[in-house]
């Protein structure tokens, strides 16, 4: 804690690929879970407790993932309630369910530390995190053994208790500088403008607006800001859903699919 240095063994991890669906030979069809040192988890738990007050201060009510007293049920209930009220008052609603390509794996470390500094995280905690990620090594366990050890240059570790917290701050930076907090686009409920619901992963962000033009404006702002910090939209998995008329969208030469229902946080919407 005083030297800000981590034992090298604590920086080592073993990646376990887990097939999600599809062809097992395609790496993109698998996610990885990292097995890390039990001793390092004790230190990470202390860091998590120290970070909590700053995370609570910086994050608005919108993100619900890995926050005390919040969960997937909150966002599922919110989006269902919004759709129900829109039908009740015969208002059109437009949703875009965003998917970021390999979001956890694409976090830029240098930008992460800059974001922590801008959000007022103490230098001591940022330094500890920076030194943890500096010189990280991993091996991949496969059916016939393990690969050679190699260094990790970007991304937050899937399996580390701090990763959801760090990604929440990263995503908040994107939304904040995309101007979503000040944007007039969105759905007004009880005098409050709501234009996005988030959890804490690559495919659980929903943008919403009362018109197609507003929704497209929100999406392009998020796309622009996310690309500046190393995250890219996965257009093939990004979906549109609307209760009113909507035209075909094309982004970077790819068509965004319009669907009649969507699995949001495990629930069919």
Coordinates of C-alpha atoms in Angstrom, one line a residue:
X1 CA 0.0 0.0 0.0
X2 CA 2.8 2.4 0.9
X3 CA 5.1 1.5 -2.1
X4 CA 2.2 1.2 -4.6
X5 CA 3.8 -2.0 -5.9
X6 CA 2.2 -5.3 -6.5
X7 CA 4.0 -8.7 -6.3
X8 CA 4.4 -10.1 -9.8
X9 CA 2.4 -13.2 -8.9
X10 CA -0.6 -11.0 -8.2
X11 CA -0.4 -9.7 -11.7
X12 CA -0.6 -13.1 -13.3
X13 CA -3.9 -14.6 -14.4
X14 CA -5.1 -17.7 -16.3
X15 CA -7.7 -17.1 -19.0
X16 CA -10.4 -19.7 -19.5
X17 CA -12.4 -19.4 -22.8
X18 CA -16.1 -20.1 -22.4
X19 CA -18.2 -20.7 -25.5
X20 CA -21.3 -18.5 -25.7
X21 CA -22.9 -20.0 -28.8
X22 CA -22.0 -20.9 -32.4
X23 CA -18.8 -22.3 -33.8
X24 CA -16.3 -23.1 -31.1
X25 CA -13.4 -22.5 -33.6
X26 CA -14.4 -18.9 -33.9
X27 CA -12.7 -16.9 -31.1
X28 CA -15.4 -14.2 -31.3
X29 CA -18.0 -16.7 -30.1
X30 CA -16.3 -17.2 -26.7
X31 CA -15.8 -14.9 -23.7
X32 CA -13.0 -15.4 -21.2
X33 CA -12.9 -15.5 -17.5
X34 CA -9.7 -14.8 -15.7
X35 CA -8.5 -16.8 -12.7
X36 CA -6.5 -14.5 -10.5
X37 CA -4.5 -14.8 -7.2
X38 CA -6.6 -15.2 -4.1
X39 CA -4.2 -13.0 -2.2
X40 CA -4.7 -10.2 -4.7
X41 CA -8.5 -10.4 -4.3
X42 CA -8.1 -9.3 -0.6
X43 CA -6.2 -6.2 -1.8
X44 CA -8.7 -5.6 -4.6
X45 CA -11.6 -5.8 -2.1
X46 CA -9.9 -3.1 0.0
X47 CA -9.5 -1.0 -3.1
X48 CA -13.1 -1.5 -4.1
X49 CA -14.2 -0.2 -0.6
X50 CA -12.0 2.9 -0.9
X51 CA -13.3 3.6 -4.4
X52 CA -16.9 3.2 -3.6
X53 CA -17.6 6.7 -2.2
X54 CA -16.1 8.3 -5.3
X55 CA -18.0 6.0 -7.7
X56 CA -21.3 6.8 -5.9
X57 CA -20.5 10.5 -6.2
X58 CA -19.7 10.4 -9.9
X59 CA -22.3 8.0 -11.3
X60 CA -25.8 9.2 -11.8
X61 CA -28.9 7.1 -11.2
X62 CA -28.9 5.7 -14.8
X63 CA -26.3 2.9 -14.5
X64 CA -27.6 0.1 -12.3
X65 CA -24.9 -2.6 -12.7
X66 CA -22.9 -3.7 -9.6
X67 CA -24.3 -0.9 -7.4
X68 CA -25.7 -1.5 -3.9
X69 CA -29.4 -1.9 -3.9
X70 CA -29.6 -2.0 -7.7
X71 CA -29.9 -4.7 -10.2
X72 CA -31.1 -5.9 -13.6
X73 CA -34.7 -5.9 -12.3
X74 CA -34.6 -2.1 -12.0
X75 CA -33.7 -1.5 -15.6
X76 CA -36.1 -4.1 -16.9
X77 CA -38.9 -2.6 -14.8
X78 CA -38.0 0.9 -16.0
X79 CA -38.0 0.1 -19.7
X80 CA -41.3 -1.8 -19.4
X81 CA -42.9 1.0 -17.5
X82 CA -41.8 3.6 -20.1
X83 CA -43.2 1.4 -22.9
X84 CA -46.5 0.9 -21.0
X85 CA -46.9 4.6 -20.3
X86 CA -46.1 5.4 -24.0
X87 CA -48.9 3.1 -25.1
X88 CA -51.3 4.5 -22.5
X89 CA -50.8 8.0 -23.8
X90 CA -50.5 6.9 -27.4
X91 CA -46.9 8.3 -27.8
X92 CA -44.3 6.9 -30.1
X93 CA -41.1 5.6 -28.5
X94 CA -37.9 4.7 -30.2
X95 CA -35.2 2.5 -28.7
X96 CA -31.6 1.6 -29.7
X97 CA -30.0 -1.3 -27.9
X98 CA -26.3 -0.7 -28.2
X99 CA -23.7 -3.4 -28.4
X100 CA -20.0 -2.5 -28.0
X101 CA -17.5 -4.9 -29.6
X102 CA -15.5 -6.6 -26.9
X103 CA -16.0 -3.6 -24.5
X104 CA -14.2 -4.9 -21.5
X105 CA -11.2 -6.1 -23.6
X106 CA -10.9 -2.8 -25.4
X107 CA -10.6 -0.4 -22.5
X108 CA -7.5 1.8 -23.1
X109 CA -5.4 1.9 -19.9
X110 CA -4.0 5.3 -20.4
X111 CA -7.4 6.8 -21.0
X112 CA -8.8 4.9 -18.0
X113 CA -6.3 6.6 -15.7
X114 CA -7.0 10.0 -17.2
X115 CA -10.7 9.4 -16.7
X116 CA -10.2 8.5 -13.0
X117 CA -8.2 11.6 -12.5
X118 CA -10.8 13.8 -14.2
X119 CA -13.5 12.2 -11.9
X120 CA -11.6 13.1 -8.8
X121 CA -10.3 9.6 -7.8
X122 CA -7.3 10.1 -5.4
X123 CA -3.9 9.8 -6.9
X124 CA -3.0 7.0 -4.4
X125 CA -5.8 4.7 -5.7
X126 CA -5.1 5.6 -9.3
X127 CA -1.4 4.8 -8.9
X128 CA -2.2 1.4 -7.3
X129 CA -4.5 0.5 -10.2
X130 CA -2.0 1.7 -12.8
X131 CA 0.7 -0.4 -11.2
X132 CA -1.6 -3.4 -11.1
X133 CA -2.2 -3.2 -14.8
X134 CA 1.4 -2.4 -15.7
X135 CA 3.2 -5.6 -16.6
X136 CA 0.2 -7.9 -16.3
X137 CA 0.8 -11.4 -17.7
X138 CA -1.6 -14.2 -18.6
X139 CA -1.8 -17.6 -20.2
X140 CA -4.8 -19.2 -21.9
X141 CA -5.9 -22.6 -20.7
X142 CA -7.2 -24.8 -23.5
X143 CA -8.1 -28.4 -23.9
X144 CA -4.5 -29.6 -24.5
X145 CA -2.8 -27.4 -21.8
X146 CA -1.8 -23.8 -21.6
X147 CA -0.2 -21.3 -23.9
X148 CA 3.0 -19.4 -23.3
X149 CA 2.8 -16.4 -20.9
X150 CA 2.2 -13.1 -22.6
X151 CA 1.6 -9.5 -21.5
X152 CA -1.8 -7.7 -21.6
X153 CA -1.7 -4.2 -23.1
X154 CA -5.4 -3.2 -22.8
X155 CA -8.7 -4.1 -21.3
X156 CA -10.1 -4.6 -17.8
X157 CA -9.9 -8.1 -16.4
X158 CA -13.0 -10.3 -16.7
X159 CA -13.1 -11.9 -13.3
X160 CA -11.6 -9.0 -11.3
X161 CA -14.1 -7.5 -8.8
X162 CA -12.9 -4.0 -9.8
X163 CA -13.7 -4.4 -13.5
X164 CA -17.4 -3.5 -13.4
X165 CA -16.6 -0.4 -11.3
X166 CA -13.8 0.7 -13.7
X167 CA -16.0 0.1 -16.8
X168 CA -18.9 2.0 -15.2
X169 CA -16.7 5.0 -14.9
X170 CA -15.4 4.6 -18.4
X171 CA -18.9 4.3 -19.8
X172 CA -20.0 7.3 -17.7
X173 CA -17.2 9.4 -19.3
X174 CA -18.5 8.5 -22.8
X175 CA -22.1 9.4 -22.0
X176 CA -21.1 12.5 -20.1
X177 CA -19.0 13.9 -23.0
X178 CA -21.5 12.8 -25.6
X179 CA -23.7 15.3 -23.9
X180 CA -26.5 12.9 -23.0
X181 CA -27.1 14.6 -19.6
X182 CA -27.8 18.0 -21.3
X183 CA -29.4 16.6 -24.4
X184 CA -33.1 17.6 -25.0
X185 CA -33.6 14.4 -26.9
X186 CA -35.3 11.7 -24.8
X187 CA -38.6 10.8 -23.1
X188 CA -39.9 13.1 -20.5
X189 CA -41.4 11.5 -17.4
X190 CA -42.6 13.4 -14.4
X191 CA -40.6 16.5 -15.6
X192 CA -37.4 14.4 -16.0
X193 CA -35.8 13.7 -19.4
X194 CA -34.6 10.1 -19.8
X195 CA -32.6 9.1 -22.8
X196 CA -30.6 6.1 -21.7
X197 CA -30.6 3.1 -19.4
X198 CA -27.4 1.3 -18.5
X199 CA -26.1 -1.7 -16.6
X200 CA -22.3 -2.5 -16.8
X201 CA -21.4 -4.5 -19.8
X202 CA -20.9 -4.3 -23.5
X203 CA -24.5 -5.1 -24.6
X204 CA -26.8 -3.6 -21.9
X205 CA -27.1 0.1 -22.9
X206 CA -30.4 1.3 -24.2
X207 CA -30.9 4.8 -25.8
X208 CA -34.4 6.1 -26.1
X209 CA -36.2 9.0 -27.7
X210 CA -39.6 10.2 -28.8
X211 CA -38.6 10.4 -32.5
X212 CA -36.4 8.6 -35.0
X213 CA -34.3 11.8 -35.6
X214 CA -33.6 12.3 -31.9
X215 CA -32.6 8.7 -31.4
X216 CA -30.2 8.8 -34.4
X217 CA -28.6 12.0 -33.0
X218 CA -28.1 10.3 -29.6
X219 CA -26.6 7.2 -31.2
X220 CA -24.1 9.2 -33.4
X221 CA -23.0 11.2 -30.4
X222 CA -22.3 8.0 -28.4
X223 CA -20.6 6.4 -31.4
X224 CA -18.2 9.4 -31.8
X225 CA -17.2 9.7 -28.2
X226 CA -16.8 5.9 -27.6
X227 CA -14.5 5.6 -30.6
X228 CA -12.3 8.3 -29.1
X229 CA -11.7 6.1 -26.1
X230 CA -11.2 2.9 -28.0
X231 CA -14.7 1.4 -28.0
X232 CA -16.5 0.6 -31.2
X233 CA -20.2 -0.2 -31.9
X234 CA -20.9 -3.7 -33.0
X235 CA -23.5 -2.8 -35.7
X236 CA -24.5 -6.4 -36.3
X237 CA -25.6 -6.7 -32.7
X238 CA -27.0 -3.2 -32.2
X239 CA -30.8 -3.3 -32.6
X240 CA -33.6 -0.7 -33.1
X241 CA -37.1 -1.1 -31.8
X242 CA -39.9 1.4 -32.4
X243 CA -43.6 1.8 -31.8
X244 CA -43.9 4.3 -34.6
X245 CA -42.7 4.4 -38.2
X246 CA -39.0 4.1 -38.8
X247 CA -36.7 4.1 -41.8
X248 CA -33.7 1.8 -42.5
X249 CA -30.5 2.9 -40.8
X250 CA -27.1 2.5 -42.2
X251 CA -23.9 3.2 -40.2
X252 CA -20.4 2.7 -41.6
X253 CA -21.8 0.7 -44.5
X254 CA -23.8 -1.7 -42.3
X255 CA -27.5 -1.8 -41.8
X256 CA -28.9 -1.6 -38.3
X257 CA -31.6 -4.2 -37.8
X258 CA -35.0 -3.2 -36.6
X259 CA -36.7 -5.8 -34.4
X260 CA -40.1 -6.3 -32.8
X261 CA -38.7 -7.6 -29.5
X262 CA -35.3 -7.7 -27.8
X263 CA -33.7 -9.7 -24.9
X264 CA -32.6 -6.9 -22.6
X265 CA -30.7 -8.0 -19.5
X266 CA -32.2 -11.5 -19.9
X267 CA -35.8 -10.4 -20.2
X268 CA -37.8 -10.2 -23.5
X269 CA -38.9 -6.7 -24.1

